Amino acid sequence: MSSASPSHPVVAVIGGGPAGLMAAERLAQAGVSVRVYDAMPSVGRKFLLAGIGGMNITHSESAEPFLGRYREAAPWVGQWLQRLDGPALRDWIHGLGIDTFVGSSGRVFPTDMKAAPLLRAWLKRLRESGVTLHPRHRWLGWDGQQLLFDTPEGPLQTAADAVVLALGGGSWARLGSDGAWVPWLRERGVEVRELRPANCGFTTVWSDHLRQRFAGQPLKQVIARVIAVDGQCHERRGECVVTEDGLEGSLVYALSAELRELIDNHGQAELQLDLAPDRSQSQLAQLLALPRKGQSLAAVLRKRAGLDALKTALLHECLGKEQLADPQRLAAGIKGLSIRLTGTRPLDEAISSAGGVTGPALDEQLMLKNLPGVFCAGEMLDWEAPTGGYLLTACFASGLVAAEGVIRWLGASSSTSTNGNA
């Protein structure tokens, strides 16, 4: 990058989400002049949206299973978490005057469950440390060595001694994460994997009856299983929602990476649902074999298997008449109902995205090898994680790592310049 001020380094942080703001805070602590640019009218828009319904900031899970949530990117993300893991992030939040608690699921929340008070306290501290915020500044790439922005006052070109890109992935474009940066980095020789939906809904073909009668209704207390491309079985218990063209919700999101890979490789994915997780198949078979005494199948399933109308409708949707009439086969269907998923919902609807700037394109400090002085952080990097606090924790941690990389790089550049002048 071209020098903005040889005596007082200026760093441009582009993107005002958790990763960018964490980078800004660490840089300000080091005495660097920090300018945060964001395309939206205010920073932290997606962070605030994530807090609707409860701000899940991190997870209390122990280190080994926590790290495993990042799948093949675990070794890479693990390096960031050495600088800021879940407990350290909680301590940081407490330093803002915000208390936290651990929910029954192990997820960590602010005591008031809200994101806005945390963000307000954070922005106050950033401003007091000298960080300047520049909203409505949409980055348009470079013009030579200058950063180019579209602003309400017109085009702006500016220089910086270093840059932290924290532009997000490709989901929720209306909040600023639109993936527009991908071609600009590729033009400069940076390897960027295609942005794909993560923590997303999936499509299937429902009958008109199921779609019209049950779309939008929750499918409660089920176990979902998927056999991944590598042959491993992944299983989660929870809830999801039946939509007009498929399934979405936390249970499906937790398995989205495995389901997406199956669809990429085979054109479809099989999701198995255990509709009665607290009953064994043999128990169900015995109960269903008892005389009906004039009761309908729906009544029998409700009274003996504990299935509501939606679960019964799914059985009719996916099983044939012969299987429905045979207690043994029906019990097997209840414990392992197969639903064929054919695709993902659009990227812009996903909670997060997979893909992005690849690990080999960056050094250990998250600086682009092709663009010295340009660092990357957050969701624009090539990793993914399920919801539950894992996404936010890694975003915060990567921002810290990138900032410390900037500090080291500026120090090395200053030392080189001094030695050269001598």
XYZ file of C-alpha atoms in Angstrom:
422
model
C 0.000 0.000 0.000
C 1.088 3.581 -0.549
C 2.033 5.494 2.583
C -0.549 7.868 4.022
C 1.818 9.364 6.582
C 5.399 8.220 7.092
C 5.501 9.346 10.749
C 2.016 8.305 11.899
C 0.673 5.130 10.268
C -2.928 5.044 9.120
C -4.809 1.773 8.761
C -8.061 1.439 6.830
C -10.430 -1.212 8.167
C -13.044 -1.934 5.519
C -16.101 -3.575 7.036
C -17.715 -2.702 10.368
C -18.759 -6.145 11.568
C -17.290 -8.053 14.531
C -14.037 -8.918 12.723
C -13.432 -5.394 11.480
C -14.284 -3.711 14.774
C -12.099 -6.127 16.734
C -9.224 -5.339 14.372
C -9.880 -1.623 14.834
C -9.803 -1.930 18.621
C -6.507 -3.788 18.698
C -4.910 -1.369 16.233
C -6.047 1.637 18.263
C -4.527 0.067 21.375
C -1.210 -0.009 19.507
C -1.386 3.713 18.803
C -2.294 3.377 15.137
C -4.670 5.840 13.485
C -7.681 3.722 12.490
C -10.391 4.553 9.991
C -13.314 2.121 9.714
C -15.275 2.234 6.461
C -18.645 0.542 6.033
C -21.145 0.555 3.175
C -24.167 0.662 5.487
C -25.574 3.747 7.275
C -24.240 2.306 10.530
C -21.804 -0.439 11.516
C -22.695 -3.847 12.940
C -25.936 -4.321 10.998
C -25.592 -8.099 10.624
C -24.352 -8.392 14.211
C -27.549 -6.716 15.405
C -29.662 -9.003 13.242
C -27.934 -12.032 14.750
C -29.044 -10.773 18.146
C -32.744 -10.860 17.332
C -34.243 -13.566 19.477
C -31.142 -13.786 21.686
C -27.522 -12.712 21.157
C -25.612 -16.006 21.111
C -22.070 -14.675 21.375
C -20.064 -17.887 21.871
C -20.314 -21.417 23.305
C -19.128 -22.924 26.578
C -18.085 -26.186 24.943
C -14.590 -27.436 25.846
C -11.727 -26.687 23.481
C -11.510 -29.961 21.523
C -15.182 -30.316 20.470
C -15.381 -26.542 20.016
C -12.537 -26.640 17.514
C -14.063 -29.634 15.743
C -17.048 -27.507 14.737
C -14.849 -25.875 12.100
C -14.415 -29.178 10.226
C -11.532 -29.158 7.724
C -10.659 -25.551 8.620
C -10.081 -26.484 12.284
C -6.244 -26.336 12.116
C -6.416 -22.858 10.578
C -9.138 -21.456 12.818
C -7.426 -23.071 15.799
C -4.512 -20.675 15.322
C -6.890 -17.731 15.704
C -8.590 -19.232 18.744
C -5.232 -19.431 20.491
C -5.439 -15.644 20.621
C -9.148 -15.359 21.457
C -11.224 -18.398 22.366
C -14.678 -18.622 23.944
C -13.639 -17.921 27.556
C -11.396 -15.032 26.468
C -14.242 -13.581 24.412
C -16.520 -13.715 27.460
C -13.860 -11.858 29.465
C -13.663 -9.241 26.726
C -17.436 -8.777 26.818
C -17.344 -8.427 30.597
C -14.762 -5.688 30.098
C -17.437 -3.728 28.230
C -19.659 -3.891 31.321
C -21.889 -6.611 29.838
C -22.518 -9.732 31.922
C -23.043 -13.124 30.297
C -24.608 -16.446 31.201
C -24.525 -20.006 29.865
C -27.840 -21.357 28.630
C -29.068 -24.925 29.014
C -27.665 -25.784 25.575
C -24.202 -24.509 26.499
C -24.595 -21.380 24.412
C -23.369 -18.104 25.908
C -25.574 -14.989 25.935
C -25.451 -11.476 27.350
C -27.683 -11.400 30.428
C -30.232 -9.191 28.673
C -30.048 -11.410 25.525
C -29.573 -8.317 23.349
C -26.865 -7.273 20.895
C -27.553 -3.521 20.861
C -26.236 -2.660 24.375
C -23.033 -4.590 23.689
C -22.514 -2.831 20.359
C -23.211 0.608 21.867
C -20.694 0.052 24.647
C -18.129 -1.205 22.161
C -18.557 1.726 19.763
C -18.266 4.164 22.651
C -14.937 2.620 23.638
C -13.730 2.628 20.026
C -14.542 6.309 19.564
C -12.851 7.181 22.841
C -9.728 5.353 21.626
C -9.625 7.531 18.504
C -11.166 5.175 15.943
C -13.106 7.106 13.302
C -16.160 5.543 11.652
C -17.080 6.304 8.053
C -20.524 4.888 7.229
C -22.019 4.944 3.737
C -18.572 4.381 2.274
C -18.853 1.470 -0.120
C -15.497 0.072 -1.132
C -15.047 -0.284 -4.906
C -11.581 -1.800 -4.969
C -8.429 0.038 -5.930
C -7.498 2.777 -8.337
C -3.818 2.070 -8.691
C -2.537 2.072 -5.103
C -5.412 4.167 -3.805
C -8.499 2.773 -2.093
C -11.641 3.747 -3.962
C -14.966 4.395 -2.215
C -18.435 5.433 -3.294
C -19.750 7.952 -0.752
C -22.770 10.268 -0.474
C -20.454 13.106 -1.510
C -19.211 11.209 -4.555
C -16.156 9.053 -5.304
C -13.364 9.113 -2.760
C -9.769 8.006 -3.185
C -7.575 7.626 -0.140
C -4.306 6.053 0.904
C -3.430 3.940 3.913
C -0.289 2.346 5.257
C -2.131 -0.951 5.664
C -5.614 -2.307 5.073
C -7.770 -4.831 6.901
C -10.518 -6.240 4.712
C -13.407 -7.565 6.803
C -16.119 -7.504 4.170
C -18.166 -10.540 5.180
C -19.290 -13.354 2.946
C -22.143 -13.422 0.476
C -25.256 -13.760 2.636
C -27.643 -10.981 3.618
C -26.596 -8.538 0.919
C -29.029 -5.927 2.220
C -26.876 -5.723 5.355
C -23.648 -5.262 3.396
C -22.349 -8.817 2.886
C -22.814 -9.062 -0.860
C -19.543 -10.686 -1.994
C -18.834 -7.820 -4.408
C -15.175 -7.961 -3.373
C -14.565 -11.389 -4.934
C -13.672 -10.248 -8.493
C -11.504 -7.389 -7.229
C -9.287 -9.775 -5.298
C -9.254 -12.360 -8.062
C -8.107 -9.684 -10.514
C -5.058 -9.233 -8.286
C -4.239 -12.921 -8.270
C -5.823 -13.824 -4.933
C -7.327 -17.310 -4.776
C -10.983 -17.096 -3.721
C -13.239 -20.127 -3.509
C -16.817 -19.698 -4.696
C -19.118 -18.382 -1.978
C -21.738 -20.997 -1.068
C -24.685 -21.046 1.344
C -23.915 -22.250 4.867
C -26.338 -22.595 7.778
C -29.029 -22.595 5.146
C -32.352 -24.149 4.231
C -32.754 -26.963 1.711
C -35.284 -27.712 -0.983
C -37.382 -30.771 -1.752
C -40.652 -31.461 -3.558
C -43.656 -31.642 -1.264
C -47.173 -32.648 -2.260
C -49.740 -29.872 -2.578
C -51.446 -31.159 0.577
C -48.334 -30.969 2.727
C -47.290 -27.610 1.333
C -50.706 -25.982 1.738
C -51.525 -27.538 5.091
C -48.198 -27.484 6.943
C -45.796 -24.950 5.393
C -44.387 -22.761 8.142
C -45.072 -25.228 10.955
C -42.287 -26.405 13.285
C -41.139 -29.997 13.342
C -40.337 -30.421 17.033
C -38.097 -32.819 18.929
C -36.654 -34.969 16.175
C -33.233 -36.427 15.509
C -31.742 -35.733 12.084
C -29.049 -37.953 10.586
C -26.973 -37.713 7.450
C -24.275 -39.978 6.051
C -21.679 -37.568 4.710
C -19.560 -37.928 1.581
C -16.756 -39.484 3.644
C -19.134 -42.110 5.045
C -19.353 -40.653 8.550
C -22.739 -40.399 10.229
C -23.618 -36.966 11.599
C -26.526 -36.709 14.012
C -28.253 -33.837 15.792
C -31.360 -33.495 17.927
C -33.524 -30.407 17.743
C -36.187 -28.652 15.719
C -36.650 -27.389 12.188
C -39.421 -25.865 10.101
C -41.271 -27.249 7.092
C -41.331 -24.643 4.318
C -43.225 -24.534 1.040
C -40.316 -26.124 -0.761
C -38.231 -27.866 1.894
C -36.798 -27.568 5.387
C -34.969 -24.892 7.341
C -34.122 -24.056 10.933
C -31.396 -24.735 13.472
C -31.441 -28.524 13.162
C -30.969 -28.384 9.400
C -28.400 -25.599 9.650
C -26.255 -27.776 11.912
C -25.965 -30.362 9.130
C -25.860 -27.953 6.197
C -22.194 -28.488 5.287
C -22.621 -32.259 4.963
C -25.923 -31.926 3.093
C -24.502 -29.331 0.689
C -21.499 -31.533 -0.119
C -23.766 -34.512 -0.846
C -25.832 -32.403 -3.229
C -22.664 -31.094 -4.904
C -21.366 -34.639 -5.393
C -24.554 -36.596 -6.089
C -27.200 -34.056 -7.021
C -29.225 -34.880 -3.922
C -28.886 -35.637 -0.213
C -30.745 -38.028 2.031
C -31.785 -36.690 5.416
C -33.136 -39.226 7.883
C -35.500 -38.090 10.613
C -36.275 -39.950 13.809
C -39.768 -38.671 14.561
C -39.993 -40.383 17.960
C -36.526 -40.084 19.524
C -37.670 -41.117 22.995
C -39.171 -44.437 21.873
C -37.339 -47.458 20.470
C -38.312 -49.081 17.206
C -39.358 -52.289 18.982
C -41.562 -50.367 21.417
C -43.244 -48.561 18.554
C -43.769 -51.784 16.608
C -45.439 -53.431 19.607
C -47.722 -50.478 20.255
C -48.690 -50.112 16.596
C -49.480 -53.842 16.325
C -52.203 -53.622 18.966
C -55.792 -53.673 17.651
C -56.978 -50.251 16.518
C -60.552 -50.731 17.734
C -61.925 -48.510 15.015
C -59.392 -45.727 15.469
C -57.852 -43.992 12.465
C -54.130 -44.336 11.787
C -53.669 -40.679 12.733
C -55.304 -41.287 16.105
C -53.179 -44.388 16.724
C -49.976 -42.521 15.851
C -50.925 -39.643 18.115
C -51.889 -41.767 21.129
C -49.356 -44.593 20.878
C -46.353 -42.984 19.187
C -46.801 -39.371 20.291
C -46.816 -38.042 16.736
C -48.571 -34.785 15.934
C -50.384 -33.989 12.698
C -47.245 -32.749 10.916
C -45.221 -35.857 11.700
C -48.120 -38.042 10.593
C -48.387 -36.053 7.368
C -44.675 -36.576 6.715
C -45.138 -40.330 7.107
C -47.933 -40.258 4.521
C -45.725 -38.082 2.318
C -42.715 -40.399 2.344
C -44.049 -43.921 2.959
C -46.175 -46.130 0.747
C -49.534 -47.642 1.716
C -48.020 -51.081 2.349
C -45.433 -49.654 4.747
C -48.057 -47.615 6.561
C -50.156 -50.756 7.035
C -47.313 -52.888 8.434
C -46.506 -52.102 12.134
C -42.876 -53.255 11.803
C -42.180 -51.265 8.654
C -44.110 -48.270 9.951
C -42.049 -48.275 13.151
C -38.881 -48.383 11.024
C -40.169 -45.418 9.025
C -40.892 -43.418 12.168
C -37.350 -44.020 13.423
C -35.686 -43.311 10.085
C -37.889 -41.334 7.709
C -35.897 -40.559 4.571
C -36.347 -37.141 2.952
C -34.600 -36.442 -0.345
C -33.191 -32.920 -0.528
C -32.412 -31.545 -3.965
C -30.746 -28.183 -3.407
C -29.947 -25.282 -1.085
C -31.908 -22.114 -0.652
C -30.248 -19.049 -2.272
C -27.001 -17.732 -0.815
C -28.543 -14.399 0.126
C -31.014 -16.188 2.429
C -28.324 -18.162 4.272
C -27.192 -17.202 7.751
C -23.580 -17.407 6.621
C -21.491 -18.493 3.664
C -18.771 -21.017 2.933
C -15.873 -20.303 0.602
C -13.846 -17.125 0.363
C -10.156 -16.214 0.473
C -8.243 -19.482 0.798
C -5.664 -20.281 3.445
C -2.777 -20.644 0.954
C -3.445 -17.083 -0.294
C -2.566 -15.717 3.162
C 0.379 -15.860 5.507
C 0.051 -16.797 9.193
C -0.799 -13.185 10.041
C -3.698 -13.213 7.527
C -1.861 -10.931 5.092
C -2.451 -11.561 1.401
C 0.737 -12.913 -0.138
C 0.002 -11.151 -3.421
C -0.826 -7.833 -1.744
C 1.643 -6.915 1.037
C 0.000 -4.713 3.631
C -3.503 -6.015 2.907
C -4.965 -8.308 5.558
C -8.248 -10.241 5.623
C -10.498 -11.293 8.494
C -13.910 -12.696 9.286
C -16.408 -14.471 7.113
C -14.692 -13.503 3.861
C -12.100 -16.180 4.668
C -12.601 -19.785 3.526
C -14.048 -21.455 6.621
C -17.481 -22.197 7.984
C -19.094 -23.206 11.258
C -22.554 -23.997 12.581
C -24.617 -21.515 14.529
C -24.252 -21.616 18.294
C -21.632 -18.922 18.814
C -18.913 -20.589 16.752
C -19.275 -18.186 13.822
C -18.983 -15.061 15.926
C -16.094 -16.357 18.019
C -13.961 -17.094 14.968
C -14.844 -13.747 13.383
C -13.731 -11.863 16.509
C -10.571 -13.960 16.767
C -9.587 -13.512 13.126
C -9.958 -9.738 13.463
C -7.562 -9.769 16.398
C -5.030 -11.908 14.520
C -5.200 -9.666 11.431
C -4.697 -6.548 13.552
C -1.660 -8.003 15.274
C -0.343 -8.949 11.863
C -0.732 -5.334 10.751
C 1.131 -4.117 13.838
C 4.042 -6.474 13.167
C 4.090 -5.602 9.469
C 4.093 -1.856 10.134
C 6.909 -2.334 12.624
C 8.931 -4.356 10.157
C 8.271 -1.814 7.380
C 9.322 1.044 9.634
C 12.484 -0.787 10.622
C 13.330 -1.513 6.998
C 12.718 2.083 6.030
C 14.920 3.363 8.877
C 17.719 0.994 8.012
C 17.435 1.915 4.371
C 17.621 5.642 5.115
C 20.614 5.115 7.333
